[in-house]
Coordinates of N, CA and C in Angstrom, one line a residue:
X1 N -34.8 17.5 -23.5 CA -35.5 16.7 -24.5 C -36.9 16.5 -24.0
X2 N -37.8 16.2 -25.0 CA -39.2 16.0 -24.7 C -39.4 14.9 -23.7
X3 N -38.8 13.7 -23.8 CA -39.0 12.7 -22.7 C -38.6 13.2 -21.3
X4 N -37.5 14.0 -21.2 CA -37.2 14.5 -19.9 C -38.2 15.5 -19.4
X5 N -38.8 16.3 -20.3 CA -39.8 17.3 -20.0 C -41.0 16.5 -19.4
X6 N -41.4 15.4 -20.1 CA -42.6 14.6 -19.7 C -42.4 14.0 -18.3
X7 N -41.2 13.5 -18.0 CA -40.8 12.9 -16.7 C -40.9 14.0 -15.7
X8 N -40.3 15.2 -15.9 CA -40.4 16.3 -15.0 C -41.8 16.8 -14.7
X9 N -42.6 16.8 -15.8 CA -44.0 17.3 -15.7 C -44.8 16.3 -14.9
X10 N -44.6 15.0 -15.1 CA -45.4 14.1 -14.2 C -44.9 14.2 -12.8
X11 N -43.6 14.3 -12.5 CA -43.1 14.5 -11.2 C -43.7 15.7 -10.5
X12 N -44.0 16.8 -11.2 CA -44.6 17.9 -10.6 C -45.9 17.6 -10.0
X13 N -46.6 16.7 -10.6 CA -48.0 16.3 -10.1 C -47.9 15.1 -9.2
X14 N -46.7 14.7 -8.8 CA -46.6 13.6 -7.9 C -46.6 12.2 -8.5
X15 N -46.5 12.1 -9.9 CA -46.5 10.8 -10.5 C -45.0 10.4 -10.9
X16 N -44.7 9.2 -10.4 CA -43.4 8.6 -10.7 C -43.6 7.2 -11.2
X17 N -43.4 6.9 -12.5 CA -43.7 5.6 -13.1 C -42.4 4.8 -13.3
X18 N -41.3 5.3 -12.7 CA -40.0 4.6 -12.9 C -40.0 3.2 -12.4
X19 N -40.8 2.8 -11.5 CA -40.8 1.5 -10.9 C -41.7 0.5 -11.8
X20 N -42.3 1.0 -12.8 CA -43.2 0.2 -13.6 C -42.4 -0.9 -14.3
X21 N -41.2 -0.6 -14.7 CA -40.3 -1.6 -15.3 C -38.9 -1.2 -14.7
X22 N -38.6 -1.6 -13.5 CA -37.4 -1.1 -12.8 C -36.1 -1.5 -13.5
X23 N -36.1 -2.5 -14.3 CA -34.8 -2.9 -15.0 C -34.6 -2.2 -16.3
X24 N -35.6 -1.4 -16.7 CA -35.5 -0.6 -17.9 C -35.6 0.9 -17.6
X25 N -34.6 1.6 -17.8 CA -34.7 3.1 -17.5 C -35.0 3.8 -18.8
X26 N -34.3 3.5 -19.9 CA -34.5 4.1 -21.2 C -34.4 3.1 -22.3
X27 N -35.3 3.1 -23.2 CA -35.3 2.1 -24.3 C -35.9 2.7 -25.6
X28 N -35.2 2.6 -26.7 CA -35.7 3.0 -28.0 C -36.7 1.9 -28.4
X29 N -37.8 2.3 -29.0 CA -38.8 1.4 -29.4 C -38.9 1.4 -31.0
X30 N -38.3 0.4 -31.6 CA -38.3 0.4 -33.1 C -39.7 0.1 -33.6
X31 N -40.1 0.8 -34.7 CA -41.4 0.6 -35.3 C -41.1 0.2 -36.8
X32 N -41.7 -1.0 -37.2 CA -41.6 -1.4 -38.6 C -42.1 -0.3 -39.5
X33 N -41.4 -0.1 -40.6 CA -41.7 0.9 -41.7 C -41.8 2.3 -41.2
X34 N -41.0 2.6 -40.2 CA -41.0 4.0 -39.7 C -40.1 4.8 -40.6
X35 N -40.5 6.0 -40.9 CA -39.6 6.9 -41.7 C -38.3 7.1 -41.0
X36 N -37.2 7.1 -41.8 CA -35.9 7.2 -41.2 C -35.6 8.5 -40.5
X37 N -36.2 9.6 -41.0 CA -36.0 10.9 -40.4 C -36.7 11.1 -39.0
X38 N -37.7 10.3 -38.7 CA -38.4 10.4 -37.5 C -37.6 9.9 -36.3
X39 N -37.7 10.5 -35.2 CA -37.1 10.0 -34.0 C -37.9 8.7 -33.5
X40 N -37.2 7.7 -33.0 CA -37.8 6.5 -32.5 C -38.6 6.9 -31.3
X41 N -39.8 6.2 -31.1 CA -40.5 6.3 -29.8 C -39.5 5.8 -28.7
X42 N -39.8 6.4 -27.5 CA -38.8 6.1 -26.4 C -39.6 5.8 -25.1
X43 N -39.1 4.8 -24.4 CA -39.6 4.6 -23.1 C -38.5 5.2 -22.2
X44 N -39.0 6.0 -21.2 CA -38.0 6.6 -20.3 C -38.7 6.7 -18.9
X45 N -38.1 6.1 -17.9 CA -38.6 6.2 -16.5 C -40.1 5.9 -16.4
X46 N -40.5 4.9 -17.1 CA -41.9 4.5 -17.0 C -42.9 5.2 -18.0
X47 N -42.4 6.1 -18.8 CA -43.2 6.9 -19.7 C -42.8 6.6 -21.1
X48 N -43.8 6.3 -22.0 CA -43.6 6.1 -23.4 C -43.9 7.4 -24.2
X49 N -42.9 7.9 -24.9 CA -43.1 9.0 -25.8 C -43.2 8.5 -27.2
X50 N -44.3 8.7 -27.8 CA -44.5 8.1 -29.2 C -43.9 8.9 -30.3
X51 N -43.5 10.1 -30.1 CA -42.9 10.9 -31.1 C -43.7 11.0 -32.4
X52 N -45.0 11.1 -32.3 CA -45.9 11.3 -33.4 C -46.4 10.1 -34.1
X53 N -46.0 8.9 -33.5 CA -46.5 7.7 -34.1 C -47.7 7.2 -33.3
X54 N -48.6 6.5 -33.9 CA -49.9 6.1 -33.3 C -49.6 5.4 -32.0
X55 N -50.3 5.8 -30.9 CA -50.0 5.3 -29.6 C -50.2 3.8 -29.5
X56 N -51.2 3.2 -30.2 CA -51.5 1.8 -30.1 C -50.4 1.0 -30.8
X57 N -49.8 1.5 -31.9 CA -48.7 0.9 -32.5 C -47.5 0.9 -31.7
X58 N -47.2 2.0 -31.0 CA -46.0 2.1 -30.2 C -46.2 1.2 -28.9
X59 N -47.3 1.2 -28.3 CA -47.5 0.4 -27.1 C -47.3 -1.1 -27.4
X60 N -47.9 -1.6 -28.5 CA -47.7 -3.0 -28.9 C -46.2 -3.3 -29.3
X61 N -45.6 -2.3 -29.9 CA -44.2 -2.5 -30.3 C -43.3 -2.5 -29.0
X62 N -43.7 -1.7 -28.0 CA -43.0 -1.8 -26.7 C -43.1 -3.2 -26.1
X63 N -44.3 -3.7 -26.0 CA -44.6 -5.0 -25.5 C -43.7 -6.1 -26.2
X64 N -43.7 -5.9 -27.5 CA -42.9 -6.9 -28.3 C -41.4 -6.8 -28.0
X65 N -40.9 -5.5 -27.9 CA -39.5 -5.3 -27.7 C -39.1 -5.9 -26.3
X66 N -39.9 -5.8 -25.3 CA -39.5 -6.3 -24.0 C -40.0 -7.7 -23.8
X67 N -40.6 -8.3 -24.8 CA -41.1 -9.7 -24.8 C -42.0 -9.9 -23.6
X68 N -43.1 -9.1 -23.6 CA -44.0 -9.2 -22.4 C -45.4 -9.0 -22.9
X69 N -46.4 -9.8 -22.4 CA -47.8 -9.6 -22.7 C -48.5 -9.3 -21.4
X70 N -49.0 -8.1 -21.2 CA -49.7 -7.9 -19.9 C -51.0 -8.6 -19.9
X71 N -51.5 -8.8 -18.7 CA -52.8 -9.3 -18.5 C -53.9 -8.2 -18.6
X72 N -53.4 -7.0 -18.3 CA -54.3 -5.8 -18.3 C -53.6 -4.6 -18.5
X73 N -54.2 -3.7 -19.3 CA -53.7 -2.3 -19.5 C -54.7 -1.3 -19.0
X74 N -54.1 -0.4 -18.2 CA -54.9 0.8 -17.8 C -54.4 2.0 -18.5
X75 N -55.2 2.7 -19.3 CA -54.7 3.8 -20.2 C -55.5 5.0 -19.9
X76 N -54.8 6.1 -19.7 CA -55.5 7.4 -19.4 C -55.0 8.4 -20.4
X77 N -56.0 9.1 -21.0 CA -55.7 10.2 -22.0 C -56.7 11.2 -22.0
X78 N -56.3 12.4 -22.4 CA -57.3 13.5 -22.5 C -58.1 13.5 -23.8
X79 N -57.7 12.7 -24.8 CA -58.5 12.6 -26.1 C -59.1 11.2 -26.1
X80 N -60.4 11.2 -26.2 CA -61.2 10.0 -26.2 C -60.8 9.0 -27.4
X81 N -60.5 9.6 -28.5 CA -60.1 8.8 -29.7 C -58.9 7.9 -29.4
X82 N -57.9 8.4 -28.6 CA -56.8 7.6 -28.2 C -57.2 6.5 -27.3
X83 N -58.0 6.8 -26.3 CA -58.5 5.7 -25.4 C -59.2 4.6 -26.2
X84 N -60.0 5.0 -27.2 CA -60.7 4.0 -28.0 C -59.8 3.2 -28.9
X85 N -58.8 3.9 -29.5 CA -57.8 3.1 -30.3 C -57.0 2.1 -29.5
X86 N -56.5 2.5 -28.3 CA -55.8 1.6 -27.5 C -56.7 0.5 -27.0
X87 N -57.9 0.8 -26.7 CA -58.9 -0.2 -26.3 C -59.1 -1.3 -27.4
X88 N -59.3 -0.8 -28.7 CA -59.4 -1.7 -29.8 C -58.2 -2.6 -30.0
X89 N -57.0 -2.0 -29.9 CA -55.8 -2.7 -30.0 C -55.6 -3.8 -29.0
X90 N -56.0 -3.5 -27.7 CA -55.9 -4.4 -26.6 C -56.9 -5.6 -26.8
X91 N -58.1 -5.2 -27.3 CA -59.1 -6.2 -27.6 C -58.6 -7.3 -28.6
X92 N -57.9 -6.8 -29.7 CA -57.4 -7.6 -30.7 C -56.3 -8.5 -30.2
X93 N -55.6 -8.1 -29.1 CA -54.5 -8.9 -28.5 C -55.0 -9.7 -27.3
X94 N -56.3 -9.7 -27.1 CA -56.9 -10.4 -25.9 C -56.2 -9.9 -24.6
X95 N -56.1 -8.6 -24.5 CA -55.5 -8.1 -23.2 C -56.7 -7.3 -22.6
X96 N -56.9 -7.5 -21.3 CA -58.0 -6.8 -20.6 C -57.6 -5.3 -20.5
X97 N -58.6 -4.5 -20.7 CA -58.3 -3.0 -20.8 C -59.3 -2.2 -20.0
X98 N -58.7 -1.2 -19.4 CA -59.5 -0.2 -18.7 C -59.1 1.2 -19.2
X99 N -59.9 1.9 -19.9 CA -59.6 3.2 -20.5 C -60.3 4.3 -19.7
X100 N -59.5 5.3 -19.4 CA -60.0 6.5 -18.7 C -59.8 7.8 -19.6
X101 N -60.9 8.4 -19.9 CA -60.8 9.7 -20.6 C -61.0 10.8 -19.6
X102 N -60.1 11.8 -19.6 CA -60.3 12.9 -18.7 C -60.3 14.2 -19.6
X103 N -60.9 15.2 -19.0 CA -60.9 16.5 -19.7 C -60.6 17.6 -18.7
X104 N -60.1 18.6 -19.2 CA -59.7 19.8 -18.4 C -61.0 20.5 -18.0
X105 N -61.1 20.8 -16.7 CA -62.3 21.6 -16.3 C -61.8 23.0 -16.2
X106 N -62.4 23.9 -16.9 CA -62.0 25.3 -16.9 C -62.2 26.0 -15.6
X107 N -63.3 25.9 -15.0 CA -63.6 26.6 -13.7 C -63.6 25.6 -12.6
X108 N -62.6 25.6 -11.8 CA -62.6 24.7 -10.7 C -63.5 25.2 -9.6
X109 N -64.6 24.6 -9.4 CA -65.5 25.1 -8.3 C -65.3 24.5 -7.0
X110 N -64.4 23.5 -6.9 CA -64.1 22.9 -5.6 C -62.7 22.4 -5.6
X111 N -62.1 22.3 -4.5 CA -60.8 21.7 -4.3 C -60.8 20.2 -4.4
X112 N -59.7 19.6 -4.8 CA -59.6 18.2 -4.9 C -59.3 17.7 -3.5
X113 N -60.1 16.7 -3.0 CA -59.8 16.1 -1.7 C -58.9 14.9 -2.0
X114 N -57.7 15.0 -1.5 CA -56.7 14.0 -1.7 C -57.1 12.6 -1.1
X115 N -57.8 12.6 0.0 CA -58.2 11.4 0.6 C -59.3 10.7 -0.3
X116 N -60.2 11.5 -0.9 CA -61.2 10.9 -1.8 C -60.5 10.4 -3.0
X117 N -59.5 11.2 -3.6 CA -58.8 10.7 -4.8 C -58.1 9.4 -4.5
X118 N -57.4 9.4 -3.4 CA -56.6 8.2 -3.0 C -57.5 6.9 -2.9
X119 N -58.7 7.1 -2.3 CA -59.6 6.0 -2.2 C -60.1 5.6 -3.6
X120 N -60.4 6.6 -4.4 CA -60.9 6.3 -5.8 C -59.8 5.5 -6.6
X121 N -58.6 5.9 -6.5 CA -57.5 5.3 -7.2 C -57.3 3.9 -6.7
X122 N -57.4 3.7 -5.4 CA -57.2 2.4 -4.8 C -58.3 1.4 -5.2
X123 N -59.5 1.9 -5.2 CA -60.6 1.0 -5.7 C -60.4 0.7 -7.2
X124 N -60.0 1.7 -8.0 CA -59.8 1.5 -9.4 C -58.7 0.4 -9.6
X125 N -57.6 0.5 -9.0 CA -56.5 -0.5 -9.2 C -56.8 -1.8 -8.6
X126 N -57.5 -1.9 -7.5 CA -57.7 -3.1 -6.8 C -59.0 -3.9 -7.2
X127 N -60.0 -3.1 -7.6 CA -61.3 -3.7 -7.8 C -61.9 -3.3 -9.2
X128 N -61.2 -2.5 -10.0 CA -61.7 -2.1 -11.3 C -63.0 -1.3 -11.2
X129 N -63.1 -0.6 -10.1 CA -64.4 0.2 -9.9 C -63.9 1.7 -9.7
X130 N -64.5 2.6 -10.4 CA -64.3 4.0 -10.2 C -65.4 4.5 -9.4
X131 N -65.1 5.0 -8.2 CA -66.1 5.6 -7.3 C -66.3 7.0 -7.6
X132 N -67.5 7.5 -7.6 CA -67.8 8.9 -7.7 C -67.2 9.6 -6.5
X133 N -67.1 11.0 -6.6 CA -66.6 11.7 -5.4 C -67.6 11.5 -4.2
X134 N -68.9 11.4 -4.5 CA -69.9 11.2 -3.5 C -69.8 9.9 -2.8
X135 N -69.6 8.8 -3.7 CA -69.4 7.5 -3.1 C -68.2 7.3 -2.3
X136 N -67.1 7.9 -2.7 CA -65.8 7.8 -2.0 C -66.0 8.6 -0.7
X137 N -66.6 9.7 -0.7 CA -66.8 10.5 0.5 C -67.6 9.8 1.6
X138 N -68.7 9.1 1.1 CA -69.5 8.4 2.0 C -68.8 7.2 2.6
X139 N -68.0 6.5 1.8 CA -67.2 5.4 2.2 C -66.2 5.8 3.3
X140 N -65.5 7.0 3.0 CA -64.5 7.5 4.0 C -65.2 7.8 5.3
X141 N -66.4 8.5 5.2 CA -67.1 8.9 6.4 C -67.5 7.6 7.2
X142 N -68.0 6.6 6.5 CA -68.4 5.4 7.3 C -67.2 4.7 7.9
X143 N -66.0 4.7 7.2 CA -64.8 4.1 7.8 C -64.4 4.9 9.0
X144 N -64.5 6.3 9.0 CA -64.1 7.1 10.1 C -65.0 6.8 11.3
X145 N -66.3 6.6 11.1 CA -67.3 6.3 12.1 C -67.0 5.0 12.8
X146 N -66.4 4.0 12.0 CA -66.1 2.7 12.5 C -64.7 2.7 13.2
X147 N -64.0 3.8 13.1 CA -62.7 4.0 13.7 C -61.6 3.4 12.8
X148 N -61.9 3.2 11.5 CA -60.8 2.8 10.5 C -60.4 4.0 9.7
X149 N -59.1 4.2 9.7 CA -58.6 5.4 8.9 C -58.8 5.2 7.4

């Protein structure tokens, strides 16, 4: 199934979101006025599959279904329009939002430094700051000079 494919695809890249809601492994997300022939959006192992329904509608329906209002949503997508739509929906709900738009780089001219990425992600989740590769590298170098790993 498509949800299983998404879970496997994320796992290939080292992402496991199953602990995001540990008490919920799989959950159908009902959408008001959804055509009967369409498959319901589905939450599976921390991943929401929208099945062709607007992401912002599905995300808000998911929150309603589990009776939860987050204080903050971090949303990552390769299409800027989706990041903007989720941002607008979160603003209407008075939910703090951080949207990240990424794009595929056709020619990789350098390898990804995992230490740099780990530091960037840590700063993002803890301080809401995205460090550039250069900033993260300098910070790592200064920590190494101080003897802090």
